[in-house]
CSV table of C-alpha atoms in Angstrom, one decimal:
chain,number,residue,atom,x,y,z
A,3,UNK,CA,110.7,84.2,167.4
A,4,UNK,CA,114.3,84.6,168.4
A,5,UNK,CA,114.2,82.1,171.2
A,6,UNK,CA,113.2,79.3,168.9
A,7,UNK,CA,116.7,79.2,167.6
A,8,UNK,CA,117.8,77.6,170.8
A,9,UNK,CA,115.4,74.8,170.2
A,10,UNK,CA,116.6,73.1,167.1
A,11,UNK,CA,113.7,70.6,166.7
A,12,UNK,CA,111.1,73.4,167.0
A,13,UNK,CA,112.9,75.4,164.4
A,14,UNK,CA,113.0,72.4,162.1
A,15,UNK,CA,109.3,71.9,162.5
A,16,UNK,CA,108.7,75.5,161.7
A,17,UNK,CA,110.8,75.4,158.6
A,18,UNK,CA,109.0,72.2,157.5
A,19,UNK,CA,105.6,73.9,157.9
A,20,UNK,CA,106.8,76.9,155.9
A,21,UNK,CA,108.2,74.7,153.2
A,22,UNK,CA,105.1,72.6,152.9
A,23,UNK,CA,102.8,75.5,153.2
A,24,UNK,CA,104.3,77.1,150.1
A,25,UNK,CA,103.9,73.8,148.3
A,26,UNK,CA,100.3,73.2,149.1
A,27,UNK,CA,99.1,74.8,145.9
A,28,UNK,CA,100.7,71.9,144.0
A,29,UNK,CA,99.3,68.4,143.9
A,30,UNK,CA,102.8,66.7,143.6
A,31,UNK,CA,102.7,63.5,145.5
A,32,UNK,CA,106.2,64.1,146.9
A,33,UNK,CA,105.1,67.0,149.1
A,34,UNK,CA,103.7,66.6,152.5
A,35,UNK,CA,100.0,67.5,153.0
A,36,UNK,CA,99.6,71.2,153.9
A,37,UNK,CA,100.9,72.0,157.4
A,38,UNK,CA,102.1,68.5,158.2
A,39,UNK,CA,105.2,68.6,160.3
A,40,UNK,CA,107.9,66.0,159.8
A,41,UNK,CA,111.1,66.0,161.9
A,42,UNK,CA,114.0,63.7,161.8
A,43,UNK,CA,116.2,63.0,164.8
A,44,UNK,CA,119.4,60.8,164.7
A,45,UNK,CA,121.0,59.0,167.6
A,46,UNK,CA,123.8,58.9,168.4
A,47,UNK,CA,124.3,62.6,168.0
A,48,UNK,CA,126.6,63.7,166.5
A,49,UNK,CA,126.2,60.8,164.1
A,50,UNK,CA,129.0,58.3,163.7
A,51,UNK,CA,129.7,55.4,161.3
A,52,UNK,CA,127.9,52.3,162.4
A,53,UNK,CA,124.4,51.5,163.6
A,54,UNK,CA,122.2,54.5,164.2
A,55,UNK,CA,118.6,55.1,165.1
A,56,UNK,CA,116.5,57.6,163.1
A,57,UNK,CA,113.2,58.8,164.7
A,58,UNK,CA,110.7,60.3,162.3
A,59,UNK,CA,108.0,62.4,164.1
A,60,UNK,CA,104.9,63.3,162.1
A,61,UNK,CA,102.2,65.7,163.2
A,62,UNK,CA,99.2,66.9,161.2
A,63,UNK,CA,97.8,70.4,160.7
A,64,UNK,CA,96.3,70.3,164.2
A,65,UNK,CA,99.6,69.2,165.7
A,66,UNK,CA,98.2,65.8,166.5
A,67,UNK,CA,100.3,62.7,166.1
A,68,UNK,CA,100.0,60.9,162.8
A,69,UNK,CA,99.5,57.2,163.3
A,70,UNK,CA,98.9,54.4,160.9
A,71,UNK,CA,101.5,55.6,158.4
A,72,UNK,CA,104.1,53.5,156.7
A,73,UNK,CA,107.6,55.1,157.0
A,74,UNK,CA,110.8,54.1,155.3
A,75,UNK,CA,114.1,56.0,155.9
A,76,UNK,CA,116.6,56.2,153.1
A,77,UNK,CA,120.2,57.4,153.7
A,78,UNK,CA,122.3,58.6,150.8
A,79,UNK,CA,125.8,60.0,150.7
A,80,UNK,CA,125.9,63.5,149.2
A,81,UNK,CA,128.3,62.2,146.5
A,82,UNK,CA,127.1,59.8,143.8
A,83,UNK,CA,127.9,56.1,143.5
A,84,UNK,CA,127.0,55.0,147.0
A,85,UNK,CA,124.4,52.4,147.6
A,86,UNK,CA,121.6,53.9,149.7
A,87,UNK,CA,120.9,52.6,153.2
A,88,UNK,CA,117.2,51.9,153.6
A,89,UNK,CA,115.4,50.9,156.8
A,90,UNK,CA,111.8,50.6,157.8
A,91,UNK,CA,110.6,52.8,160.7
A,92,UNK,CA,107.9,51.4,163.0
A,93,UNK,CA,105.4,53.4,165.0
A,94,UNK,CA,106.3,53.6,168.6
A,95,UNK,CA,103.4,55.8,169.7
A,96,UNK,CA,102.8,59.6,169.6
A,97,UNK,CA,103.5,59.9,165.9
A,98,UNK,CA,107.1,58.7,166.4
A,99,UNK,CA,108.4,56.2,163.9
A,100,UNK,CA,111.8,54.6,164.8
A,101,UNK,CA,114.0,52.7,162.4
A,102,UNK,CA,115.4,49.2,162.9
A,103,UNK,CA,118.7,48.3,161.3
A,104,UNK,CA,119.7,51.6,159.9
A,105,UNK,CA,123.5,52.0,159.6
A,106,UNK,CA,125.8,54.7,158.4
A,107,UNK,CA,128.2,52.8,156.2
A,108,UNK,CA,130.9,55.4,155.9
A,109,UNK,CA,131.8,58.9,157.1
A,110,UNK,CA,130.9,62.1,155.3
A,111,UNK,CA,127.9,64.1,154.4
A,112,UNK,CA,124.6,62.3,154.3
A,113,UNK,CA,121.1,63.1,153.2
A,114,UNK,CA,118.3,61.4,155.1
A,115,UNK,CA,114.9,61.0,153.4
A,116,UNK,CA,111.7,59.8,155.1
A,117,UNK,CA,109.3,58.2,152.6
A,118,UNK,CA,105.9,58.4,154.3
A,119,UNK,CA,102.7,56.8,153.1
A,120,UNK,CA,99.7,57.9,155.2
A,121,UNK,CA,96.8,55.5,156.1
A,122,UNK,CA,94.7,57.1,153.3
A,123,UNK,CA,97.4,56.3,150.7
A,124,UNK,CA,98.8,59.8,150.4
A,125,UNK,CA,102.6,59.6,150.1
A,126,UNK,CA,105.3,62.2,150.5
A,127,UNK,CA,108.9,62.6,151.2
A,128,UNK,CA,110.8,64.7,153.7
A,129,UNK,CA,114.6,65.1,153.4
A,130,UNK,CA,117.2,66.7,155.8
A,131,UNK,CA,120.9,67.1,155.3
A,132,UNK,CA,123.1,65.4,157.9
A,133,UNK,CA,126.6,66.7,157.2
A,134,UNK,CA,129.8,65.3,158.7
A,135,UNK,CA,129.0,61.8,159.9
A,136,UNK,CA,132.2,60.8,161.7
A,137,UNK,CA,134.2,57.8,160.6
A,138,UNK,CA,136.6,56.2,163.0
A,139,UNK,CA,137.7,53.0,161.4
A,140,UNK,CA,140.9,52.6,163.3
A,141,UNK,CA,139.3,52.4,166.8
A,142,UNK,CA,136.0,50.8,165.8
A,143,UNK,CA,134.3,49.4,168.8
A,144,UNK,CA,137.3,50.1,171.0
A,145,UNK,CA,136.6,53.6,172.2
A,146,UNK,CA,138.6,54.2,175.4
A,147,UNK,CA,138.4,50.6,176.5
A,148,UNK,CA,142.1,50.4,177.4
A,149,UNK,CA,141.9,53.2,179.9
A,150,UNK,CA,139.1,51.5,181.7
A,151,UNK,CA,141.0,48.3,182.1
A,152,UNK,CA,144.1,50.0,183.5
A,153,UNK,CA,142.0,51.9,186.0
A,154,UNK,CA,140.2,48.8,187.2
A,155,UNK,CA,142.8,47.7,189.7
A,156,UNK,CA,143.0,51.0,191.7
């Protein structure tokens, strides 16, 4: 089991399965169905202030891609008083749902929550912490451009 630590996504999936497995005795609508695996991936990585893409991957208990689900991604700052960022995620095949128009509005610690409604109407949530989103207001959209222009003439 040790080598799984080098594969973060695999580890996340394992953690998700363990979490949901424990919860399968309850019928709370906020829990994923037993043994469903939900993983969240954010690009760019590490996350920075500005537009971002969140990919939600959903697998069922047989590790088959879950299609036909409705997925919405909600981003919240870990401190109160911030308006959440909400974006719909559209199925891109293979159980991968990709957001359109998601944006980190400021730097700091975020919590991402995927609100998933399956084709049969079952709904659940999956949250992951995303600490330390980088804010770089001073050089927004201007990362290293000056260096490139100076080198262009050589």
